Tab-separated table of C-alpha atoms and ligand atoms in Angstrom:
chain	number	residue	atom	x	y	z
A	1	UNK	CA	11.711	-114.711	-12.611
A	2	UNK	CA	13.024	-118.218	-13.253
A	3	UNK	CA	10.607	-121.050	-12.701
A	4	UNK	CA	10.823	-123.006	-8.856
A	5	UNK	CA	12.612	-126.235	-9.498
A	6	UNK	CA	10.105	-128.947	-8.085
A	7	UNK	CA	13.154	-131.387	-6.793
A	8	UNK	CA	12.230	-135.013	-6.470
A	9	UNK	CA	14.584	-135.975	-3.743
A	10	UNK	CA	12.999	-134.556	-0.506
A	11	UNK	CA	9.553	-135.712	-1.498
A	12	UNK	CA	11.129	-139.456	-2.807
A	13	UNK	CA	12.686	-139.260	0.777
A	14	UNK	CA	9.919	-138.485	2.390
A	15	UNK	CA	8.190	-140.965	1.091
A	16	UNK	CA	10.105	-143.597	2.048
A	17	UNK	CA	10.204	-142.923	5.413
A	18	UNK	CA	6.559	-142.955	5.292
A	19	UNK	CA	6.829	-146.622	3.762
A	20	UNK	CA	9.602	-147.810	6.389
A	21	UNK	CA	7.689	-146.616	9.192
A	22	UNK	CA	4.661	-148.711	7.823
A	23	UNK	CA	6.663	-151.801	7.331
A	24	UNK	CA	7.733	-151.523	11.091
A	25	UNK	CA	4.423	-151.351	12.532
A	26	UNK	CA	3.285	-154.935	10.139
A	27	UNK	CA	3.206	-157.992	12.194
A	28	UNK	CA	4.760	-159.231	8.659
A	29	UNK	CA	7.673	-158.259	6.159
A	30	UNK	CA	6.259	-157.162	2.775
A	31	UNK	CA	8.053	-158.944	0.201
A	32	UNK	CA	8.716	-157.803	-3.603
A	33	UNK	CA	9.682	-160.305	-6.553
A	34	UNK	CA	11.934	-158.562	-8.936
A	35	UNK	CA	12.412	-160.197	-12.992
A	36	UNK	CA	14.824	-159.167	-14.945
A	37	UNK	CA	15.725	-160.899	-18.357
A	38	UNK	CA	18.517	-160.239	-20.259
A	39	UNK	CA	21.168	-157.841	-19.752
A	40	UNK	CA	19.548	-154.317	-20.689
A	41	UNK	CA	22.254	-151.796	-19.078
A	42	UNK	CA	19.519	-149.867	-18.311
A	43	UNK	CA	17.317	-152.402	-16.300
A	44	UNK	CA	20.574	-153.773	-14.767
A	45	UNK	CA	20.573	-150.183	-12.907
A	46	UNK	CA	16.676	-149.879	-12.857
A	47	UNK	CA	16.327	-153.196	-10.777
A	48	UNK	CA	19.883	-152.790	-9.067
A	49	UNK	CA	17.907	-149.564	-7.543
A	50	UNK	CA	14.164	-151.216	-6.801
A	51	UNK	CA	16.348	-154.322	-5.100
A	52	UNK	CA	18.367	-151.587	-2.808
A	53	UNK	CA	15.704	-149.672	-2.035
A	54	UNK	CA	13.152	-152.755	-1.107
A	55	UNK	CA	15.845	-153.652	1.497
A	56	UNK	CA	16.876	-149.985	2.796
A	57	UNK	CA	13.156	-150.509	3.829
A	58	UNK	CA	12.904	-153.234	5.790
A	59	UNK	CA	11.235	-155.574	3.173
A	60	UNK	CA	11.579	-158.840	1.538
A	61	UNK	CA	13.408	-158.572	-1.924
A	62	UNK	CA	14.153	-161.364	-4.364
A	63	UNK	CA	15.733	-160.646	-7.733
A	64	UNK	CA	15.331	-163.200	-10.493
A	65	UNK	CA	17.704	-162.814	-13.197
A	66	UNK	CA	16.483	-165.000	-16.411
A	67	UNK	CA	19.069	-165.325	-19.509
A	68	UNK	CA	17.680	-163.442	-22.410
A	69	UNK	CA	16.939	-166.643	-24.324
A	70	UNK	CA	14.324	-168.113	-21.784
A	71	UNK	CA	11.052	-169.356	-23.295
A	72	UNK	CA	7.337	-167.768	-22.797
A	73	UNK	CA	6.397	-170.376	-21.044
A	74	UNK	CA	9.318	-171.023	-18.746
A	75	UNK	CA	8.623	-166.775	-17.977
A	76	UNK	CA	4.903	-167.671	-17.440
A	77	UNK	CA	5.694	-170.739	-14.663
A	78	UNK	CA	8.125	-168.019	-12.318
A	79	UNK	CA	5.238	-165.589	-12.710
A	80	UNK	CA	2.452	-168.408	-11.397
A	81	UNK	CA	4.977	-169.257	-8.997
A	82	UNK	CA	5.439	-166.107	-7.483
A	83	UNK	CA	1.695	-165.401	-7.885
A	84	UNK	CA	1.229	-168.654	-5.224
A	85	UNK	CA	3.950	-167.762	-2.809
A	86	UNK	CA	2.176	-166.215	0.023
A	87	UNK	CA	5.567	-164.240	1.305
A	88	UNK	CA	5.557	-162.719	-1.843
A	89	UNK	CA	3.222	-160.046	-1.850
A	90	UNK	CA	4.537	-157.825	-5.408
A	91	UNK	CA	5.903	-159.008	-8.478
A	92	UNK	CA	7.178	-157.096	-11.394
A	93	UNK	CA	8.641	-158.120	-14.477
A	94	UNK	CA	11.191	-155.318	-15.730
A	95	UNK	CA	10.230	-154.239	-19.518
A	96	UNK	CA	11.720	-153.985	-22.178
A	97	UNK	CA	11.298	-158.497	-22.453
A	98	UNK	CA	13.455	-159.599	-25.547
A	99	UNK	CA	11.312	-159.224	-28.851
A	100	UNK	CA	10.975	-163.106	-28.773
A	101	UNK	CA	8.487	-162.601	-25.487
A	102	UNK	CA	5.322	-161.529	-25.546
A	103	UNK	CA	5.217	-159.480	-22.843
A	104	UNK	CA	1.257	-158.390	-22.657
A	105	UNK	CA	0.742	-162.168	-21.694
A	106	UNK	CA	3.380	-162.032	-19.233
A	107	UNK	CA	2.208	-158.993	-17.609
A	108	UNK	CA	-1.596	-160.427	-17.845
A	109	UNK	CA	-0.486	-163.514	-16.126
A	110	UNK	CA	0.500	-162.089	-12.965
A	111	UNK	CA	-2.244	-161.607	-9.848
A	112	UNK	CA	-3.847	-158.305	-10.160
A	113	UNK	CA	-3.168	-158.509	-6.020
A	114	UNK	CA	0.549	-158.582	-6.515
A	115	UNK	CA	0.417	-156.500	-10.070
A	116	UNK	CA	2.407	-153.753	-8.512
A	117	UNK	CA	3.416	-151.968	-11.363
A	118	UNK	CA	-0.607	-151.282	-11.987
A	119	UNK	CA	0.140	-152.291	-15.681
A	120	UNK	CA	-2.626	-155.937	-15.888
A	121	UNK	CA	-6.041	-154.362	-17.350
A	122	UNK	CA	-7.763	-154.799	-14.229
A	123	UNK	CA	-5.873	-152.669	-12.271
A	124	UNK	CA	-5.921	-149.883	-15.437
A	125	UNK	CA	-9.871	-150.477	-15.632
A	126	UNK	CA	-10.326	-149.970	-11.362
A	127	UNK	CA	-8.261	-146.868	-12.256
A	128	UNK	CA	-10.345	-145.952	-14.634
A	129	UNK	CA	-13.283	-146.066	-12.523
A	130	UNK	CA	-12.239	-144.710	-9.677
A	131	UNK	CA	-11.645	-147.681	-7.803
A	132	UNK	CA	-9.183	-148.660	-5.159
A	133	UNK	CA	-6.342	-150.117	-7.517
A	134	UNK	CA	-2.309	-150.417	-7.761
A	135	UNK	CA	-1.441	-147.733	-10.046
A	136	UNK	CA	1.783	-147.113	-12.193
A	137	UNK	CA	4.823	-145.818	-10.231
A	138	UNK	CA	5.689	-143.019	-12.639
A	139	UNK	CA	2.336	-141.470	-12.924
A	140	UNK	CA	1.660	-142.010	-9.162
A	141	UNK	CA	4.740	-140.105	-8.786
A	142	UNK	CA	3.942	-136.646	-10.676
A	143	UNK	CA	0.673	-136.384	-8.164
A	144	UNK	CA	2.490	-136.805	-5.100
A	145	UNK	CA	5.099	-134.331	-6.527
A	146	UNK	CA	2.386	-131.766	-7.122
A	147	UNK	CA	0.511	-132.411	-4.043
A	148	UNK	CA	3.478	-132.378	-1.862
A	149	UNK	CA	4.700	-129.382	-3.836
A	150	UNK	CA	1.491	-127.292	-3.037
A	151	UNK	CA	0.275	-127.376	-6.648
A	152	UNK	CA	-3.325	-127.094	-6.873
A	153	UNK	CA	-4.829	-130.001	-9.094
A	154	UNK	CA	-8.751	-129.528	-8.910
A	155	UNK	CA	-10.220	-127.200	-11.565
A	156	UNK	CA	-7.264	-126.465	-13.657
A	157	UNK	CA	-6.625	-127.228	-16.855
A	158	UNK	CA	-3.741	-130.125	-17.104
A	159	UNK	CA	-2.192	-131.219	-20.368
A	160	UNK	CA	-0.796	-134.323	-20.487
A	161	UNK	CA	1.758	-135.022	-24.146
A	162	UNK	CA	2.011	-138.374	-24.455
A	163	UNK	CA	-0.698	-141.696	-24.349
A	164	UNK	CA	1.185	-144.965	-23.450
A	165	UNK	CA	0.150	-147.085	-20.661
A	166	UNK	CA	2.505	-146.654	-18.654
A	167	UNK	CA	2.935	-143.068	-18.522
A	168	UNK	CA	0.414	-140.935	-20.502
A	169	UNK	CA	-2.917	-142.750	-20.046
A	170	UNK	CA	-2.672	-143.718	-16.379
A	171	UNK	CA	-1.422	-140.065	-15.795
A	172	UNK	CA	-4.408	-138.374	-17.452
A	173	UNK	CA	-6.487	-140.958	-15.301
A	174	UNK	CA	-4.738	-139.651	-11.923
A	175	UNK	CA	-5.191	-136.240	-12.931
A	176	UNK	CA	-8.972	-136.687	-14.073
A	177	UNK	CA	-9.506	-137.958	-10.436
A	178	UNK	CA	-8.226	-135.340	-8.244
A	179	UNK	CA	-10.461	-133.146	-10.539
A	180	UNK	CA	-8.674	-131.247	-13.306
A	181	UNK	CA	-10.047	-130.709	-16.556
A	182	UNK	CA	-7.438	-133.103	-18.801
A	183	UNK	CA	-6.241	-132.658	-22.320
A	184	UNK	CA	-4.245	-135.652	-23.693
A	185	UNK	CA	-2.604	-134.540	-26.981
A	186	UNK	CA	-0.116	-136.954	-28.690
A	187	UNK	CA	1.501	-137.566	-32.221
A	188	UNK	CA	-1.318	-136.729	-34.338
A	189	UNK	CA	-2.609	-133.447	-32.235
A	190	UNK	CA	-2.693	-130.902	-34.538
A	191	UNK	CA	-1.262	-127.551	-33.481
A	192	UNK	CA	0.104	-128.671	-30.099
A	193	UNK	CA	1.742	-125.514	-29.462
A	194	UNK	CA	-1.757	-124.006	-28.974
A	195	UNK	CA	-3.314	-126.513	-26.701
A	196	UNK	CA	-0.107	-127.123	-24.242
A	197	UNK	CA	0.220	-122.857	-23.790
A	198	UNK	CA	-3.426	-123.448	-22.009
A	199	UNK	CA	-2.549	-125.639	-19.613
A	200	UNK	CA	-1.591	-124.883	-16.003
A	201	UNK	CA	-0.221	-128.348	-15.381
A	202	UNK	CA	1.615	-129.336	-18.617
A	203	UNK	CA	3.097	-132.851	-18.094
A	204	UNK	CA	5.667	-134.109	-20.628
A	205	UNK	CA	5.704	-138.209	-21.287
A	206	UNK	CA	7.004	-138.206	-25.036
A	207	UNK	CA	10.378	-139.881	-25.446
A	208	UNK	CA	12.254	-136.839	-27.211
A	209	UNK	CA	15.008	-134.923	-25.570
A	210	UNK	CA	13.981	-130.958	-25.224
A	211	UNK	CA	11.124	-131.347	-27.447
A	212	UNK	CA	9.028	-129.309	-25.539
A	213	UNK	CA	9.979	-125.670	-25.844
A	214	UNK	CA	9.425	-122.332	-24.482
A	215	UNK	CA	6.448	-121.744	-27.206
A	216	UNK	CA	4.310	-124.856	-26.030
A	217	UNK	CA	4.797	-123.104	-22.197
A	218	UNK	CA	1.923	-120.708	-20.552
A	219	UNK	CA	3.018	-118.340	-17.785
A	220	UNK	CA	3.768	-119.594	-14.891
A	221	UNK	CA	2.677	-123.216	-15.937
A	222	UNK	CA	3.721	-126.302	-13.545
A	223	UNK	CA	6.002	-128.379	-16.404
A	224	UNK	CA	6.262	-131.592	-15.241
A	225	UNK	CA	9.304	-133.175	-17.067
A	226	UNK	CA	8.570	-137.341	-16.799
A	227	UNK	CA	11.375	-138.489	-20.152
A	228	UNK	CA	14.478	-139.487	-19.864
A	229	UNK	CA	16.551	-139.227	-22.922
A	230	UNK	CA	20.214	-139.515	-23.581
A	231	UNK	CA	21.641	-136.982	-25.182
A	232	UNK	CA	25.495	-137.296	-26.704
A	233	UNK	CA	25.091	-134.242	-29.209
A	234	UNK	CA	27.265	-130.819	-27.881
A	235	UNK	CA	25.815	-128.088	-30.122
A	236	UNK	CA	22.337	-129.983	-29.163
A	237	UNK	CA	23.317	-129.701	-25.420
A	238	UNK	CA	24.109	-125.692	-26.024
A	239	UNK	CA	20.421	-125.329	-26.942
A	240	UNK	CA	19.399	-127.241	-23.856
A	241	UNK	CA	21.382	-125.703	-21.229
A	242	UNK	CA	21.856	-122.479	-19.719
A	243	UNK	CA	25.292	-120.867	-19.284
A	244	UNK	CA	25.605	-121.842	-15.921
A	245	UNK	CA	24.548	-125.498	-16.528
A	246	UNK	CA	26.021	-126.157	-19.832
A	247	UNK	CA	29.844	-126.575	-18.589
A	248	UNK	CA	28.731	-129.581	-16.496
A	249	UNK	CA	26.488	-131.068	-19.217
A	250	UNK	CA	29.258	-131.076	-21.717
A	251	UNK	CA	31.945	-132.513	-19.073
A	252	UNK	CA	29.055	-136.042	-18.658
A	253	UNK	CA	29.490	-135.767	-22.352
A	254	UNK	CA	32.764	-135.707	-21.958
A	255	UNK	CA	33.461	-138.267	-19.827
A	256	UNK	CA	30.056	-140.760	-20.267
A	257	UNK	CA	29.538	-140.471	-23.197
A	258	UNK	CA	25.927	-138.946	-22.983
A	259	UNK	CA	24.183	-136.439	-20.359
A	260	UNK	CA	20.692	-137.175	-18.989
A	261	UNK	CA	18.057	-135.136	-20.577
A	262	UNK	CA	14.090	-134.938	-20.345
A	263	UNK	CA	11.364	-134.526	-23.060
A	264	UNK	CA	11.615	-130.591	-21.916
A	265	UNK	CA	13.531	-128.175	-22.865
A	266	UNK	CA	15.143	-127.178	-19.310
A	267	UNK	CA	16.809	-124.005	-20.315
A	268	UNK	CA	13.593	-122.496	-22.388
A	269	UNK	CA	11.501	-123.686	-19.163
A	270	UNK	CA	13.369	-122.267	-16.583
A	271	UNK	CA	12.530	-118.839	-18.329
A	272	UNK	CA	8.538	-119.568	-18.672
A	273	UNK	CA	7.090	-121.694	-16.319
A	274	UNK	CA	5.654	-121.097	-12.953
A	275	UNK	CA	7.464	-124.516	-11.866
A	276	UNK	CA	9.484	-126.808	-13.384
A	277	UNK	CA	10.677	-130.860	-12.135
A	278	UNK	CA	14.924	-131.243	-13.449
A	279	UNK	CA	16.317	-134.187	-14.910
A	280	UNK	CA	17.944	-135.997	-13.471
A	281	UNK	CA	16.655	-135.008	-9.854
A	282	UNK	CA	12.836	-134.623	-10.521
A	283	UNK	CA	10.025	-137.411	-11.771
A	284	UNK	CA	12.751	-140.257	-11.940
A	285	UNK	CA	13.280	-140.238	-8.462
A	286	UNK	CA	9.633	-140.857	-7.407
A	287	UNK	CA	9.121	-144.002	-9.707
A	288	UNK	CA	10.974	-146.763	-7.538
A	289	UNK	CA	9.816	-144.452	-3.864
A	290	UNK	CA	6.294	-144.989	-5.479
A	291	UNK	CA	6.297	-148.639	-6.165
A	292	UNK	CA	7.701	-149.407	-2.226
A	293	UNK	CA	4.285	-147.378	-0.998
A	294	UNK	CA	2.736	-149.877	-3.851
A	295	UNK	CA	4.165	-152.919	-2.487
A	296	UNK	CA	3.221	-151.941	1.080
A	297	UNK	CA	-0.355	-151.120	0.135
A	298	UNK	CA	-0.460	-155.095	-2.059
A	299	UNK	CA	0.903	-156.539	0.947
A	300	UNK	CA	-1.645	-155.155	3.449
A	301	UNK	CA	-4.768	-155.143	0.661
A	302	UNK	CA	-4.271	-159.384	0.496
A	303	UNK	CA	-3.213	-159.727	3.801
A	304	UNK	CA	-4.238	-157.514	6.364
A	305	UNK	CA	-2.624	-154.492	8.644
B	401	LIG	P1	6.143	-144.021	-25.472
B	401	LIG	O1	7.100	-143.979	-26.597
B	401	LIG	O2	5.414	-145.293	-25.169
B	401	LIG	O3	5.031	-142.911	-25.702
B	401	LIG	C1	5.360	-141.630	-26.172
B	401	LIG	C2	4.098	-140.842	-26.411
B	401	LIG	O4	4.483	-139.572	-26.919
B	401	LIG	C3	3.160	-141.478	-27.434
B	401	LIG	O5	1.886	-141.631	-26.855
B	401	LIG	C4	3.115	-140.481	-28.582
B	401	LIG	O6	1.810	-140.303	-29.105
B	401	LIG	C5	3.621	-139.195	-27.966
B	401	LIG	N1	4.367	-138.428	-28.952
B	401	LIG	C6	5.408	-138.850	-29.721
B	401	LIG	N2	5.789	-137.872	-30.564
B	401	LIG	C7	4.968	-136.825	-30.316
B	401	LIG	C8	4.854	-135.529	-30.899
B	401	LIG	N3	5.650	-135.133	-31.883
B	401	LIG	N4	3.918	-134.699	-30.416
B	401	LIG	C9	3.087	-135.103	-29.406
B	401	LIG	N5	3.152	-136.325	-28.835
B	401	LIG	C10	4.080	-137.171	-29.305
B	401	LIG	O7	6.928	-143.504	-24.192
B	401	LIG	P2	6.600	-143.679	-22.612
B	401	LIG	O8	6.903	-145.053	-22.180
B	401	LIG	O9	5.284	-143.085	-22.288
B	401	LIG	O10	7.735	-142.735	-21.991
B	401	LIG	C11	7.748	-141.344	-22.219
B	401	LIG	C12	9.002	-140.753	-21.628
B	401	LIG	O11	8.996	-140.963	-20.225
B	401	LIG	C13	10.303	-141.390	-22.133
B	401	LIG	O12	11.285	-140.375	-22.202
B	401	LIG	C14	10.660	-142.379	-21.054
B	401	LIG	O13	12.053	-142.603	-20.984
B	401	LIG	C15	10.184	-141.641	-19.839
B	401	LIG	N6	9.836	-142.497	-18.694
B	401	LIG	C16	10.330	-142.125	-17.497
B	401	LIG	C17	10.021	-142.852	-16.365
B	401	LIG	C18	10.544	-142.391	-15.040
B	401	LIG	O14	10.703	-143.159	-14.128
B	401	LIG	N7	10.803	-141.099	-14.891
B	401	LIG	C19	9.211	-143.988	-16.443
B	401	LIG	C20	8.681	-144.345	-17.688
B	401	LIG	C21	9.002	-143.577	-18.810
């Protein structure tokens, strides 16, 4: 049987609803603090979408577009700035920063209060102990996609590829607290194959389109797909998709230039897992519905319901 496609949409939906309904009940409009620097097509749409969405919502959005050869410590005063507005109650600074910026002390520099991408270290270290925190949008995203998806977390064996900070680590930390055993395997695990077929959550943050393939797949596994990977290559698209799919895939190619594809292998997943997210449609989704329910919870954590 092929695998249930987990689809991000209804529970991203959901979701927001949730968060507009809680912005309508504040005696005060949550506000977010958007920077961008440079002209990254890719953040362009990123924080096009985060700007939207904060205002579909009923909140305060303010996007601050720096050009790309703005100084650290021009980037540091908008970030104190924001951190002493009061109606400002999130700030994130879109990433990739130009090489010339070093963005650790940017993203340091902002109030853990207001850090809502959960990225400053003492948000990562509240995760880490279990601690009321902010916590990154992505990862946040997978749990509410497996909760809301019936998935059971507690006592199964997840395997997360993948050990960044904004992805991998945070998501083994999620995972670790609603009580599965975790396995974090990355570049340097040996035989991954081996350890991924034992997991019945297998979660896929690598940055390499279709890498994971039917082999690294136990029955009826949840495969949770986070990458997102162009792809421009047609014979590699035939290997991707199935029949149906393909003709679609290779028309984006066709006319985009590129298709969107995840660190999974959709076609070689459909066929083993239990459960399986899509991309586009799945993990991506979640991220910006995830860091509205962030910005609501800064906003009412510094200043009351
Ligand atoms: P990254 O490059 O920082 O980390 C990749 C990780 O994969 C590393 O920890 C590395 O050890 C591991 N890895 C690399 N090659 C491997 C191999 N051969 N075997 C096992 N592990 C290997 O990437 P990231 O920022 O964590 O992002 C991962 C993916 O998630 C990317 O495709 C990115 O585009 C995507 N992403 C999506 C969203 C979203 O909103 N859906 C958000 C952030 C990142």
């Amino acid at each position: 049987m092929p695998a249930q496609l987990l689809q991000g949409k209804p529970i991203a939906e959901a979701i927001k609803s949730e968060v507009a309904a809680e912005v309508m009940g504040l005696h005060f409009r949550p506000g977010l603090a958007v920077v961008r620097v440079g002209e990254d097509p890719a953040s362009a749409v990123y924080v096009g979408s985060k700007v939207r969405t904060t205002e579909e919502l009923g909140m305060y959005s303010e996007h601050i577009h720096m050009q790309p050869d703005i100084t650290q410590a021009e980037l540091l005063n908008i970030v104190r700035e924001l951190n002493a507005r009061n109606d400002i109650d999130g700030i994130l600074v879109q990433l990739p920063l130009p090489g010339h910026i070093n963005d650790r002390e940017i993203l340091e520099a902002i109030d853990p209060a207001k850090d809502v991408d959960g990225f400053h270290p003492m948000n990562v270290g509240r995760l880490s102990q279990g601690l009321e925190s902010l916590v990154p949008c992505t990862p946040a995203g997978v749990i509410e996609i497996l909760k809301r998806s019936n998935i059971e977390i507690a006592g199964r064996h997840a395997v997360v590829i993948g050990r960044s900070n904004i992805v991998g680590k945070p998501m083994a930390m999620l995972l670790l607290q609603e009580n599965a055993t975790v396995t974090i395997c990355h570049s340097r695990t040996r035989d991954l194959p081996a350890i991924t077929r034992q997991a019945d959550i297998l979660i896929a943050a690598i940055g390499r389109a279709g890498f994971v393939r039917g082999e690294h797949i136990g029955e009826n596994a949840a495969v949770v797909d986070v990458g997102i990977n162009n792809v421009s290559d047609k014979d590699f698209a035939a290997e991707l998709f199935s029949e149906e799919d393909l003709p679609k895939r290779l028309a984006a190619i066709e006319k985009r230039g590129f298709t969107l594809v995840g660190d999974v292998n959709p076609k070689e997943a459909m066929e083993r897992a239990g459960s399986f997210t899509p991309v586009p449609g799945g993990v991506g989704l979640l991220t910006v519905a995830m860091l509205m329910k962030n910005t609501v919870a800064a906003a009412v954590m510094r200043r009351g319901a």
